[in-house]
């Protein structure tokens, strides 16, 4: 053991690898700190824990002291990154690489998702068969939100992170056999994974048996529900596979293994596309439902080797493990209480799709398909814009955990500006060139020109709500970055859902699918306004009025660019060439309009890009 360095935790060496000494006074700043301590690496970019004050009693947390210097070579805070300066904290070398890998594989999954939708449109068009499949697809869409993206991750990542920290603290003085028998990580797996698998298998079996009732609830006006029932029985199997995939993803992320979790949607879409191509001549649209089930299985298999290697399955119960220690590693009702607001928020947000399909079931055949294709394409700018917030979310969480609310405020305001800038450029392109985009992507095979016109018109209405979707995704993250649960995002999402239901039920009688798309835009925009007004009073004191004025200026520029594209698009007969030129014309017009009205986001964009590039070079 080397000499202690003042202001830095003592370090031990095991097998030539440094391991941070986890003493009782250590107080983790966040789940990532626990993982770093257990893995033997400095907890960058999170704050280094303070050493104990002289005279502090053993087991007590001393009063906060001055912040120690960052370890050499880490991506710790540099000049100008303290609470009294406004520069955003650097992400750090490891976090930057992990974010790049995750973003790259997520983009690959999105491209394959688009190819999947193109394959469905080509093979089955927009009619009764595709409507039946999309009704059954509601089950995996809801399961993905709850079991992979939100609830499972926010529950199990902290649980595994804390188990890793306890593993590092309790291994000293134990033999290899004793350490494996009392390993908190394996105890956690043994306490949770079998019960979770049994519960999910029971839910999946119930959905298979109750498929006729599920279809009747989701689409009561469907003319022939038999095909939708058969597809639902196949897609219901994803409840089990998605739950296991989400569990594996949470465990691997806690162990700093990011590639397999980021690759799950690549494997998922590959399974769907391959199964459809192989079996569509035999099973028809049932092949798409079977592909969803096969894709869910691939999501588990692509992570299984890494899970076995990094985590492992629980050992048979050992006598050396005290019952109190085993109980300590089980999830508690407190954890469920913390995650309940997130579950409600995710369910309310995903319920917008349920409302649309429920109200569209009584419309002519193909209405649900037109809504689905339009929504999938229209939301791509929103997904790309939110990658900015996804990458910087750990920085906001770090600042919130460290009490640096001014830094968090500036980071959130900058993220909102960049995200709105990106989504409004995409909105102008999606609305202005909707017919050309849909024709290039889908008009082939069973997808007719009439389907192209209907889908493009719906997509233009959906585009009115893209800014609201982006704001909801960006503003909800700071609410969930705090240590205490907050119900405000769920309540705001519930209010928007009520607007969607009331507006959709009224407008569908007069305008059909266009009324449903408009109600969706109105509902999500209501939620966005409530979150923007509430975040300053409850979480971070952002300057809501200044942010709103900035968004309004960008919206004016987006309107000008959209009008230009709407007029210029039909002038070029070839849809591919027209859409390609639109990708140049719309951003150019957006930038010119922004400069004309003096939108600060455009005038300072070059400086922000230069600053971000310099930060990335510094952490390489």
Short mmCIF file of C-alpha atoms in Angstrom, two decimals, residues 316-499:
data_model
loop_
_atom_site.label_atom_id
_atom_site.label_comp_id
_atom_site.label_asym_id
_atom_site.label_seq_id
_atom_site.Cartn_x
_atom_site.Cartn_y
_atom_site.Cartn_z
CA UNK A 316 -26.62 -21.55 -4.80
CA UNK A 317 -27.45 -20.13 -1.39
CA UNK A 318 -24.39 -20.34 0.85
CA UNK A 319 -24.51 -20.81 4.58
CA UNK A 320 -21.82 -18.18 5.10
CA UNK A 321 -24.02 -15.37 3.86
CA UNK A 322 -26.00 -13.83 6.73
CA UNK A 323 -29.71 -13.38 6.18
CA UNK A 324 -29.43 -9.67 6.99
CA UNK A 325 -26.93 -9.24 4.16
CA UNK A 326 -29.16 -11.14 1.73
CA UNK A 327 -32.13 -8.98 2.66
CA UNK A 328 -30.06 -5.85 2.25
CA UNK A 329 -29.44 -6.66 -1.40
CA UNK A 330 -33.13 -7.04 -2.25
CA UNK A 331 -34.99 -4.13 -3.85
CA UNK A 332 -37.12 -2.37 -1.27
CA UNK A 333 -40.49 -0.71 -1.40
CA UNK A 334 -38.67 2.61 -1.14
CA UNK A 335 -37.04 1.96 -4.52
CA UNK A 336 -40.44 1.17 -5.98
CA UNK A 337 -41.79 4.42 -4.52
CA UNK A 338 -38.95 6.36 -6.11
CA UNK A 339 -39.61 4.81 -9.50
CA UNK A 340 -43.41 5.17 -9.43
CA UNK A 341 -43.41 8.77 -10.81
CA UNK A 342 -41.18 7.66 -13.69
CA UNK A 343 -43.49 4.73 -14.47
CA UNK A 344 -46.55 6.96 -14.52
CA UNK A 345 -44.80 9.54 -16.70
CA UNK A 346 -43.74 6.85 -19.20
CA UNK A 347 -47.17 5.23 -19.26
CA UNK A 348 -48.96 8.54 -19.81
CA UNK A 349 -46.56 9.49 -22.59
CA UNK A 350 -46.91 6.15 -24.37
CA UNK A 351 -50.69 6.25 -23.93
CA UNK A 352 -50.87 8.91 -26.63
CA UNK A 353 -50.32 6.13 -29.17
CA UNK A 354 -53.04 4.05 -27.53
CA UNK A 355 -55.50 6.95 -27.76
CA UNK A 356 -54.79 7.47 -31.45
CA UNK A 357 -55.22 3.81 -32.36
CA UNK A 358 -58.32 3.49 -30.22
CA UNK A 359 -60.01 6.46 -31.93
CA UNK A 360 -58.70 5.56 -35.40
CA UNK A 361 -60.04 1.99 -35.27
CA UNK A 362 -63.46 3.15 -36.48
CA UNK A 363 -62.01 5.09 -39.44
CA UNK A 364 -61.59 3.59 -42.93
CA UNK A 365 -59.01 0.87 -43.48
CA UNK A 366 -55.44 2.19 -43.56
CA UNK A 367 -55.96 5.08 -41.14
CA UNK A 368 -53.87 3.50 -38.38
CA UNK A 369 -51.09 2.74 -40.87
CA UNK A 370 -51.04 6.33 -42.15
CA UNK A 371 -50.78 7.60 -38.57
CA UNK A 372 -47.98 5.15 -37.76
CA UNK A 373 -45.80 5.87 -40.79
CA UNK A 374 -46.27 9.63 -40.45
CA UNK A 375 -45.40 9.59 -36.76
CA UNK A 376 -42.30 7.42 -37.17
CA UNK A 377 -40.80 9.69 -39.84
CA UNK A 378 -41.86 12.96 -38.21
CA UNK A 379 -40.27 12.05 -34.88
CA UNK A 380 -36.80 11.46 -36.31
CA UNK A 381 -35.74 15.15 -35.90
CA UNK A 382 -36.95 15.00 -32.29
CA UNK A 383 -34.92 11.84 -31.59
CA UNK A 384 -31.76 13.35 -33.09
CA UNK A 385 -32.17 16.63 -31.22
CA UNK A 386 -32.57 14.84 -27.86
CA UNK A 387 -29.20 13.10 -28.28
CA UNK A 388 -27.70 16.39 -27.08
CA UNK A 389 -29.63 16.15 -23.81
CA UNK A 390 -28.88 12.43 -23.48
CA UNK A 391 -25.14 13.03 -23.61
CA UNK A 392 -25.18 15.96 -21.16
CA UNK A 393 -27.71 14.46 -18.74
CA UNK A 394 -24.95 12.99 -16.48
CA UNK A 395 -23.43 16.47 -16.20
CA UNK A 396 -26.76 17.91 -15.05
CA UNK A 397 -27.22 15.05 -12.58
CA UNK A 398 -23.70 15.58 -11.25
CA UNK A 399 -24.27 19.29 -10.75
CA UNK A 400 -27.61 18.66 -9.02
CA UNK A 401 -26.06 16.05 -6.71
CA UNK A 402 -23.22 18.43 -5.83
CA UNK A 403 -25.53 21.34 -5.09
CA UNK A 404 -24.18 23.37 -8.04
CA UNK A 405 -27.55 24.59 -9.23
CA UNK A 406 -26.17 27.56 -11.13
CA UNK A 407 -24.04 25.27 -13.27
CA UNK A 408 -27.03 22.98 -13.80
CA UNK A 409 -29.19 25.95 -14.80
CA UNK A 410 -26.76 27.15 -17.43
CA UNK A 411 -26.28 23.65 -18.75
CA UNK A 412 -30.04 23.09 -19.07
CA UNK A 413 -30.59 26.44 -20.78
CA UNK A 414 -27.83 25.73 -23.29
CA UNK A 415 -29.19 22.22 -23.94
CA UNK A 416 -32.67 23.62 -24.52
CA UNK A 417 -31.34 26.15 -27.02
CA UNK A 418 -29.36 23.57 -29.00
CA UNK A 419 -32.14 20.95 -28.92
CA UNK A 420 -34.78 23.45 -30.07
CA UNK A 421 -32.46 24.70 -32.78
CA UNK A 422 -32.00 21.17 -34.13
CA UNK A 423 -35.66 20.12 -33.88
CA UNK A 424 -37.00 23.30 -35.51
CA UNK A 425 -34.71 22.89 -38.52
CA UNK A 426 -35.94 19.30 -38.79
CA UNK A 427 -39.55 20.43 -38.39
CA UNK A 428 -39.20 22.86 -41.30
CA UNK A 429 -37.77 20.09 -43.48
CA UNK A 430 -40.40 17.51 -42.45
CA UNK A 431 -43.35 19.84 -43.08
CA UNK A 432 -42.01 21.53 -46.19
CA UNK A 433 -40.91 18.37 -47.98
CA UNK A 434 -43.38 15.83 -46.55
CA UNK A 435 -44.67 14.45 -49.90
CA UNK A 436 -41.17 14.02 -51.30
CA UNK A 437 -39.88 12.33 -48.13
CA UNK A 438 -42.77 9.86 -47.91
CA UNK A 439 -42.56 9.05 -51.63
CA UNK A 440 -38.84 8.32 -51.42
CA UNK A 441 -39.16 6.21 -48.28
CA UNK A 442 -42.35 4.22 -48.78
CA UNK A 443 -43.97 4.49 -52.22
CA UNK A 444 -43.22 1.07 -53.64
CA UNK A 445 -44.91 -2.31 -53.68
CA UNK A 446 -48.29 -2.24 -51.92
CA UNK A 447 -47.83 1.38 -50.77
CA UNK A 448 -49.74 3.42 -53.36
CA UNK A 449 -49.57 7.12 -54.34
CA UNK A 450 -52.85 7.64 -52.46
CA UNK A 451 -51.15 6.31 -49.33
CA UNK A 452 -48.26 8.72 -49.94
CA UNK A 453 -50.58 11.74 -50.13
CA UNK A 454 -52.52 10.74 -47.00
CA UNK A 455 -49.39 9.97 -44.96
CA UNK A 456 -47.65 13.18 -46.02
CA UNK A 457 -50.67 15.27 -45.02
CA UNK A 458 -50.80 13.59 -41.60
CA UNK A 459 -47.06 14.07 -41.14
CA UNK A 460 -47.40 17.80 -41.74
CA UNK A 461 -49.91 18.01 -38.91
CA UNK A 462 -47.71 15.88 -36.65
CA UNK A 463 -44.85 18.27 -37.34
CA UNK A 464 -46.66 20.99 -35.38
CA UNK A 465 -46.01 19.02 -32.19
CA UNK A 466 -42.32 18.20 -32.72
CA UNK A 467 -41.16 21.17 -30.68
CA UNK A 468 -43.42 20.06 -27.84
CA UNK A 469 -42.04 16.50 -27.96
CA UNK A 470 -38.48 17.86 -27.87
CA UNK A 471 -39.20 20.15 -24.92
CA UNK A 472 -40.88 17.36 -22.96
CA UNK A 473 -37.89 15.06 -23.50
CA UNK A 474 -35.39 17.77 -22.55
CA UNK A 475 -37.26 19.28 -19.60
CA UNK A 476 -38.26 15.99 -17.94
CA UNK A 477 -34.64 14.90 -17.40
CA UNK A 478 -33.75 17.55 -14.77
CA UNK A 479 -36.87 16.57 -12.79
CA UNK A 480 -35.63 12.98 -12.58
CA UNK A 481 -32.01 14.00 -11.87
CA UNK A 482 -32.90 14.87 -8.26
CA UNK A 483 -32.58 12.37 -5.42
CA UNK A 484 -36.18 12.74 -4.29
CA UNK A 485 -39.11 11.59 -6.43
CA UNK A 486 -41.27 14.27 -8.03
CA UNK A 487 -44.74 13.75 -9.45
CA UNK A 488 -44.90 17.01 -11.40
CA UNK A 489 -43.77 15.57 -14.80
CA UNK A 490 -46.31 12.75 -14.50
CA UNK A 491 -49.09 15.20 -13.63
CA UNK A 492 -48.10 17.49 -16.52
CA UNK A 493 -48.03 14.51 -18.87
CA UNK A 494 -51.44 13.45 -17.55
CA UNK A 495 -52.85 16.92 -18.29
CA UNK A 496 -51.51 16.74 -21.83
CA UNK A 497 -53.00 13.27 -22.23
CA UNK A 498 -56.43 14.60 -21.21
CA UNK A 499 -56.12 17.34 -23.84
#
